[in-house]
CSV table of C-alpha atoms in Angstrom, one decimal:
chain,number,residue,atom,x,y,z
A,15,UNK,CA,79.3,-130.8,-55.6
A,16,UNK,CA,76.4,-128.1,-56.0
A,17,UNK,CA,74.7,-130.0,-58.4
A,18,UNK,CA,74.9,-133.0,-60.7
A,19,UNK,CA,72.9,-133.4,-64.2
A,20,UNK,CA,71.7,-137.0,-64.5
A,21,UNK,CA,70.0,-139.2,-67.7
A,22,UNK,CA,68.7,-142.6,-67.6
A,23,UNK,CA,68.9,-145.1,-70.2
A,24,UNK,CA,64.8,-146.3,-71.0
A,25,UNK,CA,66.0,-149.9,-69.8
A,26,UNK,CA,67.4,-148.8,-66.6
A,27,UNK,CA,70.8,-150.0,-67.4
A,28,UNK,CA,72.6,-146.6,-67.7
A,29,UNK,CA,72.8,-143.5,-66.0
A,30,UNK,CA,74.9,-140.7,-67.4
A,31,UNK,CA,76.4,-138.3,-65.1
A,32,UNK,CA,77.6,-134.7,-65.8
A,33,UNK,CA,79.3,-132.3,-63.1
A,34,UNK,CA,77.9,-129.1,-65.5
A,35,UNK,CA,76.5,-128.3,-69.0
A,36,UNK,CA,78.8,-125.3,-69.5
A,37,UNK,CA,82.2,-125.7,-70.7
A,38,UNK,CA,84.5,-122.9,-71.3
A,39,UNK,CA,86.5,-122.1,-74.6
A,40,UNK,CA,89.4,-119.5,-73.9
A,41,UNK,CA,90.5,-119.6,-77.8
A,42,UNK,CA,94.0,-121.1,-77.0
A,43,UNK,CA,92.6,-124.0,-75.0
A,44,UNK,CA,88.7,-125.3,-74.7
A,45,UNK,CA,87.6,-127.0,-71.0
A,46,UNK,CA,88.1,-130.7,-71.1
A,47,UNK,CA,84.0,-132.9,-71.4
A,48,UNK,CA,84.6,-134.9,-68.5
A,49,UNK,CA,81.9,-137.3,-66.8
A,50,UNK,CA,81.0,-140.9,-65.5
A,51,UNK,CA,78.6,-143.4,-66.9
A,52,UNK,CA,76.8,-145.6,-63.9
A,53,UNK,CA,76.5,-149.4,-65.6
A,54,UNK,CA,74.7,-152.7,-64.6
A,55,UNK,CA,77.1,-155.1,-65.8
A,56,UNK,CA,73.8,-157.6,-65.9
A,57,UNK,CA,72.0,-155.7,-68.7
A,58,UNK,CA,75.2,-156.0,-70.8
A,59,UNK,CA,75.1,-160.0,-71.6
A,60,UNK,CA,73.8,-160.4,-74.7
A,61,UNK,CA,73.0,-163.7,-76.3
A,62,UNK,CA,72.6,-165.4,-80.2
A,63,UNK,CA,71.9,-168.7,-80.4
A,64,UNK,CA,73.7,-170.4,-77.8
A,65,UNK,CA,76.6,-167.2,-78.3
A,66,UNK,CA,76.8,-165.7,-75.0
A,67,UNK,CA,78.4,-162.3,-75.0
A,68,UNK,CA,79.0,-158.8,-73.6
A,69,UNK,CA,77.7,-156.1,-74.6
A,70,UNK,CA,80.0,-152.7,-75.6
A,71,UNK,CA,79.5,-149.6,-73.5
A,72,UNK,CA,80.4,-146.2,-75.3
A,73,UNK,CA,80.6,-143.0,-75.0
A,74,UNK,CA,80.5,-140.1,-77.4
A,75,UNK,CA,80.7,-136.3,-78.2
A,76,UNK,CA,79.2,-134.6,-81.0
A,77,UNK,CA,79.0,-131.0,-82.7
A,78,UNK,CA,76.7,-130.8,-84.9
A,79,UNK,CA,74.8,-128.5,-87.3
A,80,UNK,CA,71.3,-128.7,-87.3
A,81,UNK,CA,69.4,-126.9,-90.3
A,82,UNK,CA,65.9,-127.9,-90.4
A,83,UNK,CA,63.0,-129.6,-87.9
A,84,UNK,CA,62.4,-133.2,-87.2
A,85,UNK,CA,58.8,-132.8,-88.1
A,86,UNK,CA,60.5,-132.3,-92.0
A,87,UNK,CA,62.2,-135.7,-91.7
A,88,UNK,CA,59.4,-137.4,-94.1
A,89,UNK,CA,62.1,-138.6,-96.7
A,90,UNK,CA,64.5,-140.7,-94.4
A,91,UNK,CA,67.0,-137.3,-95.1
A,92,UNK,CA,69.0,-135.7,-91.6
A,93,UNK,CA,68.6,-132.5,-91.4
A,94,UNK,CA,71.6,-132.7,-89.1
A,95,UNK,CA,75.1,-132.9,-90.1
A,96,UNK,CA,78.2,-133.7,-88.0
A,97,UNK,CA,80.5,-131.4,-87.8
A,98,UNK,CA,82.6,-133.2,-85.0
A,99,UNK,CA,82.3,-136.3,-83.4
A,100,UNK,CA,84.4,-138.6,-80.8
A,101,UNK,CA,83.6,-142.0,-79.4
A,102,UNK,CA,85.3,-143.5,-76.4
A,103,UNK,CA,84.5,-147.1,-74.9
A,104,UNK,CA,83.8,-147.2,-71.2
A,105,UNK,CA,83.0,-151.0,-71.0
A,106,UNK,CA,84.4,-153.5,-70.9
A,107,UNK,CA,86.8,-151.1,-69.4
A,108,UNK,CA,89.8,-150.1,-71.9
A,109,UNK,CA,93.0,-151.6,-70.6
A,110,UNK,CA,94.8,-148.2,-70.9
A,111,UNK,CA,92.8,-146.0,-68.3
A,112,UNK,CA,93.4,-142.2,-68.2
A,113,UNK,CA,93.7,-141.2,-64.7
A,114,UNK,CA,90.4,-139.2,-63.4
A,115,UNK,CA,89.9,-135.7,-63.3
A,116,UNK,CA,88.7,-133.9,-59.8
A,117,UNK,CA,85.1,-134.2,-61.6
A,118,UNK,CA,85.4,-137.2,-61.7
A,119,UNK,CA,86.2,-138.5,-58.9
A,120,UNK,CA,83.6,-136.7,-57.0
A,121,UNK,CA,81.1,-138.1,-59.0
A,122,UNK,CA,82.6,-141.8,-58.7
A,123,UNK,CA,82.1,-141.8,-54.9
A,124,UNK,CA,78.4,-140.9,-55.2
A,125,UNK,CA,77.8,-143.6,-58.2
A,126,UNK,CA,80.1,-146.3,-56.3
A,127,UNK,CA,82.1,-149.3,-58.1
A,128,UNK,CA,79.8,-149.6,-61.4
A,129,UNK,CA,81.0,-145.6,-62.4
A,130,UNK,CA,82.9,-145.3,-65.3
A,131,UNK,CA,84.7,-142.5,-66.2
A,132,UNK,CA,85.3,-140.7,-69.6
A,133,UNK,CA,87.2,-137.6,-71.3
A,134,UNK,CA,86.8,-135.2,-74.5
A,135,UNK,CA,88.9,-132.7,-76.0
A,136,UNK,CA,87.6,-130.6,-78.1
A,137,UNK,CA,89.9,-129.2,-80.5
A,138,UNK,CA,89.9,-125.5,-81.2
A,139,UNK,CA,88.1,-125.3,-84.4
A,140,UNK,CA,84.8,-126.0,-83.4
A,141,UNK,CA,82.4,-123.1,-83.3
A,142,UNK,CA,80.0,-122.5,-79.7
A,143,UNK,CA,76.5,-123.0,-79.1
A,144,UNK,CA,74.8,-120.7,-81.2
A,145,UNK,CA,70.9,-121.5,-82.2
A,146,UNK,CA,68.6,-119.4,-85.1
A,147,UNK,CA,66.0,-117.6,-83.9
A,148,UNK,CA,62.6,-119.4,-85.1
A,149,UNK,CA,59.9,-117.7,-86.7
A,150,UNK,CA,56.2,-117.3,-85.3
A,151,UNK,CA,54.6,-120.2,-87.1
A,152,UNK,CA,58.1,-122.4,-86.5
A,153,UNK,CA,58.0,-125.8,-84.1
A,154,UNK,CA,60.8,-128.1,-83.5
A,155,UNK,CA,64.2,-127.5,-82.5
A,156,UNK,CA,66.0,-124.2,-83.5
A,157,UNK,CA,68.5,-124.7,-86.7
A,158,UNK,CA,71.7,-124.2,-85.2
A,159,UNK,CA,75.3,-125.4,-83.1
A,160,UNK,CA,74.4,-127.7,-80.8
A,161,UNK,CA,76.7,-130.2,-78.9
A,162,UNK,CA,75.3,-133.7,-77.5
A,163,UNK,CA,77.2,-136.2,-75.0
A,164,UNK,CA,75.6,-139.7,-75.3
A,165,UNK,CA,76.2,-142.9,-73.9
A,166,UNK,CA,75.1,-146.0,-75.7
A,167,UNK,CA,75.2,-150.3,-75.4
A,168,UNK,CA,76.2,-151.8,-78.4
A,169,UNK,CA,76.3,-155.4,-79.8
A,170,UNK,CA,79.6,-154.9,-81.8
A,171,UNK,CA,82.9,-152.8,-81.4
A,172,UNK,CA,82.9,-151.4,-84.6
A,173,UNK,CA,79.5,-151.8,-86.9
A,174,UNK,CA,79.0,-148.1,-88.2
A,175,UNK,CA,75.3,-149.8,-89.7
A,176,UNK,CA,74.5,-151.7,-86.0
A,177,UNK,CA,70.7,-149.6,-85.7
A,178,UNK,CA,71.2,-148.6,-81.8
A,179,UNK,CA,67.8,-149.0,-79.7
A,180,UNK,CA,66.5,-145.8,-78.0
A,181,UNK,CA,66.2,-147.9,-74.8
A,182,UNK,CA,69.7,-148.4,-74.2
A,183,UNK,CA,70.9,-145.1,-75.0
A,184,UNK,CA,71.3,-141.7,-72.6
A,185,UNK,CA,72.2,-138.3,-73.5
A,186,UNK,CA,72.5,-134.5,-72.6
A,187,UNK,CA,72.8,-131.5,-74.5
A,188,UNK,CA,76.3,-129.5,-73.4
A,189,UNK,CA,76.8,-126.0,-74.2
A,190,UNK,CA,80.3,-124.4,-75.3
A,191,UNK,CA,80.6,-121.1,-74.4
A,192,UNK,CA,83.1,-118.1,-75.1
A,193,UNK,CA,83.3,-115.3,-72.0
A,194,UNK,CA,84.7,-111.5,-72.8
A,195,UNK,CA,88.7,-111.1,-72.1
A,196,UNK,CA,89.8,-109.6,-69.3
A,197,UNK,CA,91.9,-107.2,-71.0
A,198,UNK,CA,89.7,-104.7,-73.4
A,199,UNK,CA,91.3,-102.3,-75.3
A,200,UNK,CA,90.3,-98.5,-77.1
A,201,UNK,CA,87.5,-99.3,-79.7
A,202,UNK,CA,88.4,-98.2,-83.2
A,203,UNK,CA,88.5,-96.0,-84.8
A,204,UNK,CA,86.6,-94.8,-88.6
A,205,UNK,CA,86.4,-91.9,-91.3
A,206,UNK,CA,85.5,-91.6,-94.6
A,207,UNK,CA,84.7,-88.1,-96.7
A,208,UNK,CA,82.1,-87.9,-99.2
A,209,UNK,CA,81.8,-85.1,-102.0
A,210,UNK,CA,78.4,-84.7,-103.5
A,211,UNK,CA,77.1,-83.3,-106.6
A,212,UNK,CA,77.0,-79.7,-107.1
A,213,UNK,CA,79.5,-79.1,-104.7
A,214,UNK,CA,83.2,-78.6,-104.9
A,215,UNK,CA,84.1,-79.6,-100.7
A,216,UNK,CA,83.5,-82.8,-99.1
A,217,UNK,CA,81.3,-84.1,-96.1
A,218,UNK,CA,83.8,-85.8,-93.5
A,219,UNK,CA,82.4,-87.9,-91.1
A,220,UNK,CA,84.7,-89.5,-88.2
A,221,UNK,CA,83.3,-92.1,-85.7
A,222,UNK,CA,84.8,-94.2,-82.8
A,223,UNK,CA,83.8,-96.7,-80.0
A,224,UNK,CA,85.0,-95.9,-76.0
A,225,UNK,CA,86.0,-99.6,-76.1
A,226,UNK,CA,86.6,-102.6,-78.3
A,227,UNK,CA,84.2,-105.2,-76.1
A,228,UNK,CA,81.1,-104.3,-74.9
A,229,UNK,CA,78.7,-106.6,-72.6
A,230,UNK,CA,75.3,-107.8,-73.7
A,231,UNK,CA,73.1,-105.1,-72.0
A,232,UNK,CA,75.3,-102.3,-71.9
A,233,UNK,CA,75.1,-99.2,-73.5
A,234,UNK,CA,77.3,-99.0,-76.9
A,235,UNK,CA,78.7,-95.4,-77.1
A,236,UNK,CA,78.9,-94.0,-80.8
A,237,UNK,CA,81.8,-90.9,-80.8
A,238,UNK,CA,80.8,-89.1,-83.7
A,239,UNK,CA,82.7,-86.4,-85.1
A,240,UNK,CA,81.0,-84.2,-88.4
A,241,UNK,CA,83.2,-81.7,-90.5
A,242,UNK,CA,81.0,-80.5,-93.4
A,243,UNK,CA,82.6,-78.5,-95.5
A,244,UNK,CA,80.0,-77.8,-98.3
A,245,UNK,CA,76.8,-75.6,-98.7
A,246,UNK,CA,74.8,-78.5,-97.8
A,247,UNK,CA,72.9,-79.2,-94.2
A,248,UNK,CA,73.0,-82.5,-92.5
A,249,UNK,CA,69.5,-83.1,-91.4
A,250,UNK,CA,69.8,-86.1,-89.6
A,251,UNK,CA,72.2,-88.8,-87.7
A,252,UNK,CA,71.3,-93.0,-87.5
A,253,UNK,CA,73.1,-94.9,-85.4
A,254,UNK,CA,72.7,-98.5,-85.8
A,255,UNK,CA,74.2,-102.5,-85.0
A,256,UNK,CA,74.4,-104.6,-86.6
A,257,UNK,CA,74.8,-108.6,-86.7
A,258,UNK,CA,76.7,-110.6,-88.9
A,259,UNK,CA,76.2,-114.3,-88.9
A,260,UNK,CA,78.7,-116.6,-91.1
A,261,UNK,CA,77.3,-120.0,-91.3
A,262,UNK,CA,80.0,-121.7,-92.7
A,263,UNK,CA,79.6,-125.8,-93.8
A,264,UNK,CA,80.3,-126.6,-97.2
A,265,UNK,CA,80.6,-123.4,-98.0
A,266,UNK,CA,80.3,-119.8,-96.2
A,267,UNK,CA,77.4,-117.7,-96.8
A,268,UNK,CA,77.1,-114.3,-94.3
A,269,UNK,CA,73.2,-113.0,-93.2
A,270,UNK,CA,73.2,-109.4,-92.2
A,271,UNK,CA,70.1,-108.2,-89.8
A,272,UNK,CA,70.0,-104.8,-87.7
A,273,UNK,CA,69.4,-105.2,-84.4
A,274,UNK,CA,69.3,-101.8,-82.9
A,275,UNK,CA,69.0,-98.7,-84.5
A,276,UNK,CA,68.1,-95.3,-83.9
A,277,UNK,CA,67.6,-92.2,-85.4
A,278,UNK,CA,68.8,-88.5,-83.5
A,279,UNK,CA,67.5,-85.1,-85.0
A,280,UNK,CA,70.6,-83.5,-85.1
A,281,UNK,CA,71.2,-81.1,-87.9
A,282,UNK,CA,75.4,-79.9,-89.0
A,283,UNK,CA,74.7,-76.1,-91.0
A,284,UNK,CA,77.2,-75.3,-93.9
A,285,UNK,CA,80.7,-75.1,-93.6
A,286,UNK,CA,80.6,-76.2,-89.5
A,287,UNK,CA,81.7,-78.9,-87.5
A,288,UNK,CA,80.1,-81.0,-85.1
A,289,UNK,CA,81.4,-83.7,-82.3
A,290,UNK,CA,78.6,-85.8,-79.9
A,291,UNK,CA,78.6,-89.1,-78.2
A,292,UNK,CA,75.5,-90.9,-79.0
A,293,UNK,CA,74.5,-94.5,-76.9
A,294,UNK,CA,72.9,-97.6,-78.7
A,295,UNK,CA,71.3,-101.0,-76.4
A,296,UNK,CA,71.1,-104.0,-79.0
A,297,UNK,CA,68.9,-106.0,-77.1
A,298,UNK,CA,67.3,-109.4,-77.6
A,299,UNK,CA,63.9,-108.9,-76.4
A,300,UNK,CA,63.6,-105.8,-79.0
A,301,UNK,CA,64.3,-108.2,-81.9
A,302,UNK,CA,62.1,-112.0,-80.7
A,303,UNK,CA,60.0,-111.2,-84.2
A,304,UNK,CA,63.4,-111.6,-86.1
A,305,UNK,CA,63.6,-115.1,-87.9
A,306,UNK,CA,67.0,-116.4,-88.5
A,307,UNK,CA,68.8,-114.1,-85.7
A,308,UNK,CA,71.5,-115.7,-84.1
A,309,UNK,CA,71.2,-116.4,-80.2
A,310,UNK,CA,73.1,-118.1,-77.7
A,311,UNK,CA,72.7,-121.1,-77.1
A,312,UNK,CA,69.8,-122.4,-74.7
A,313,UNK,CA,69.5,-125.3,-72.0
A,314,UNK,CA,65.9,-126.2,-72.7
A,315,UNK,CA,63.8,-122.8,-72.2
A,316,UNK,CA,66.0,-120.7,-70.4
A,317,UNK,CA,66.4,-117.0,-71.0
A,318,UNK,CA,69.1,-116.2,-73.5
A,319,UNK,CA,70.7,-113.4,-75.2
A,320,UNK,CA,71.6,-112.0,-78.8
A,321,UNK,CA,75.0,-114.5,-79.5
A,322,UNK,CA,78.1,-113.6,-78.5
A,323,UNK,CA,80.7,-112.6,-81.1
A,324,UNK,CA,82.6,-115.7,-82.3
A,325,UNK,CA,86.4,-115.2,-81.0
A,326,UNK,CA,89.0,-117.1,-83.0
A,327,UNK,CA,92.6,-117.6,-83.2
A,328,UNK,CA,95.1,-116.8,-85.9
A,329,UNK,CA,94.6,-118.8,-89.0
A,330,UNK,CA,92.5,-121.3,-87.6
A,331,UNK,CA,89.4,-122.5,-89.7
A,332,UNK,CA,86.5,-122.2,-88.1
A,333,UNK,CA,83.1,-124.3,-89.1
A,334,UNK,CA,79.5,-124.0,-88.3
A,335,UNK,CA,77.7,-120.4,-87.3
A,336,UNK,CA,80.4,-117.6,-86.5
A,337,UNK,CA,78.9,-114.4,-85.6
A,338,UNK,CA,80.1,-110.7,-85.4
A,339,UNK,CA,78.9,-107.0,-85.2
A,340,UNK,CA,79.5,-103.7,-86.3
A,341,UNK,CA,78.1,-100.5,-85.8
A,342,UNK,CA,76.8,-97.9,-88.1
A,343,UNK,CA,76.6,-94.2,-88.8
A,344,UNK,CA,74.4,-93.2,-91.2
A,345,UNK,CA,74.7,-89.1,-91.5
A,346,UNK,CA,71.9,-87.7,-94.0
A,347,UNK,CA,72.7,-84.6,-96.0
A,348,UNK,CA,69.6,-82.6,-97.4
A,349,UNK,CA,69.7,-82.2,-101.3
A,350,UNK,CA,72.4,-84.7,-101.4
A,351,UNK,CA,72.5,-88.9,-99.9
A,352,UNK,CA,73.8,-90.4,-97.1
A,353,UNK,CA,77.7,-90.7,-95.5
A,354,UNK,CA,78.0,-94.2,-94.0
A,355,UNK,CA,81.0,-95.0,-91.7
A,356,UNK,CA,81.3,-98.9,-90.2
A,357,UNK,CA,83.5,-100.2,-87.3
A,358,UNK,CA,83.3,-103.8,-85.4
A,359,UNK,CA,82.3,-104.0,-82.3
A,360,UNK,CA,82.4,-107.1,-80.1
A,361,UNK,CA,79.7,-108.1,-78.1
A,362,UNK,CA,79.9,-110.9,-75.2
A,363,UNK,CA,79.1,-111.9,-71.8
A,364,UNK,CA,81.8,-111.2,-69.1
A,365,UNK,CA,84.0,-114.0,-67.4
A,366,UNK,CA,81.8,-114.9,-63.6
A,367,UNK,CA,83.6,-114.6,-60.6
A,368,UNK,CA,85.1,-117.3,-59.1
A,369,UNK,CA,84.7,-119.9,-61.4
A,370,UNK,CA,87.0,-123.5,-61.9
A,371,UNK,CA,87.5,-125.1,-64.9
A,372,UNK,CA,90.5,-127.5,-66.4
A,373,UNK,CA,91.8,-128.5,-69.5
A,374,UNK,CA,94.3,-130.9,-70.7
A,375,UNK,CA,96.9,-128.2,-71.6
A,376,UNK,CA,98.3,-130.2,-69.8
A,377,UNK,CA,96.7,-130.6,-66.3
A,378,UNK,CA,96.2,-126.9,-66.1
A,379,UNK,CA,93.8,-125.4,-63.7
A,380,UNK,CA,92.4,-121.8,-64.4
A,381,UNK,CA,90.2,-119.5,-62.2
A,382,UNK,CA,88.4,-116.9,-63.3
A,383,UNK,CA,88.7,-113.7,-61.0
């Protein structure tokens, strides 16, 4: 195994072990959360009185939404809400044991006999790792999608009030992550015509993307095809992109901020036509001033990049942050307004070479190639 993420419990009684921090979802099936929790049976005896017991060992996943700082906590309010969550006990261990994944096992001969294993699903509605881009003056973790697997000693099986000690508790952030499909289509395809005032013939404007999934980092190119038909000039062409972020909880509310634009001095004269391919780079490192610009995800402070567009299946209802682009055309005509003309573009990371993952659907094994 290359490597192995480890977290120790402030009493010394558990270790939580983790084979990776990434997990994969493909839209039609999400990477299982597989790892092993290392346990001193000895710091699980718990006493009242003369009541001798054992403590409970569990496990869990969460997804939660994260919309302010701990530093605003002054009220005894969270500023964190759950958006998913799933506890499994590891010890005592359950008397109906799931057999162990590869993962697993690999990590149960380096941790020896006091290894416990556990297993998540995730189902497919839960959104990725997405954080908000803090302002200048902001401290504290990001707002945003975050996803936490904890291990924890309890006194009682099932005691939703029991207050948990920080001591006997270990956790690690996870990310879930979304790579570009393999297969990537034509990009579409827009047009709109636009008659203005004083003038009896319109201004038709036609653009189109090369492809429908770009990578972060590439070049976007911006077909743009111009057909004015009035006495008018166009003066000037903006291309922009643009990011859409849904944050959807108890309700939805969509933010819109521009993340690349730029403006080319090209001029249409009366009753011509004009056809040129433009290129656009929305980048994150032209847009760190941005508050409340949706990133990917970070493992502590780790380079990231603008989020990846949120892929979704069929009906499915999606919660947290969901985010999408589209990109713009702004044609100017002197004397006259503007002709806007929108398509969606997607914007993602492409699949790594080579790489193993599983899921539970059922005991399949994909490679990426």
């Amino acid at each position: 195994m290359a490597k192995v993420f480890k977290k120790t419990s402030g009493n010394g009684t558990i270790a939580l072990y983790l084979g990776k921090r990434d997990f994969v979802d493909c839209v039609d099936s999400v990477e299982v959360v597989d790892g092993v929790v290392k346990v001193d049976p000895a710091g699980l005896n718990g006493k009242k009185g003369t009541f001798v017991f054992t403590k409970i060992l569990f496990v869990y996943l969460a997804c939660a939404f994260r919309y302010g700082s701990d530093d605003l906590d002054v009220i005894g309010l969270s500023f964190r809400r759950d958006i998913w969550i799933k506890r499994v006990q590891v010890y005592p261990v359950p008397a109906a044991k799931a057999p162990s994944t590869p993962l697993q096992e690999s990590l149960l001969k380096k941790v020896g006999d006091q290894g416990c294993p556990f297993t998540f699903q995730m189902p497919l509605n839960l959104p990725c790792s997405v954080s908000l881009q803090p302002g200048t003056g902001d401290s504290g973790k990001a707002c945003g999608v975050d996803f936490e697997v904890k291990a924890y000693i309890a006194d009682e099986a099932d005691n939703p009030d029991e207050v948990i000690e920080k001591k006997n508790t270990c956790r690690l952030i996870i990310r879930k992550i979304q790579f570009a499909p393999a297969n990537n289509k034509a990009g579409p395809k827009a047009e709109i015509s636009k008659q203005f005032m004083m003038t009896d013939k319109p201004v038709n404007v036609e653009i189109s993307l090369e492809k429908e999934i770009y990578y972060h980092g590439d070049p976007i190119s911006v077909n743009v095809k111009i057909n004015n038909e009035t006495t008018k000039t166009v003066k000037k062409i903006k291309v922009s992109v643009e990011q859409l972020t849904s944050v959807v909880l108890y309700s939805s509310d969509t933010y819109s901020k521009e993340v690349c634009a730029q403006e080319f001095g090209e001029t249409v004269g009366a009753n011509s036509t004009f056809e040129k391919s433009f290129q656009v780079v929305p980048l994150l490192a032209d847009n760190k001033d941005k508050r409340g610009l949706a990133v990917d995800g970070r493992l502590k402070d780790e380079d990231t990049n603008l989020a990846s567009t949120t892929l979704g299946q069929g009906e499915r209802e999606l919660q947290g942050i969901l985010v999408s682009y589209k990109v713009k055309v702004t044609v100017t005509v002197s004397g006259g307004g503007d002709v806007v003309v929108e398509v969606p573009v997607t914007l993602m990371s492409p699949k790594p070479a080579g790489k193993l993952f599983y899921s539970n659907v059922p005991k399949m094994l994909f490679f990426f190639h």
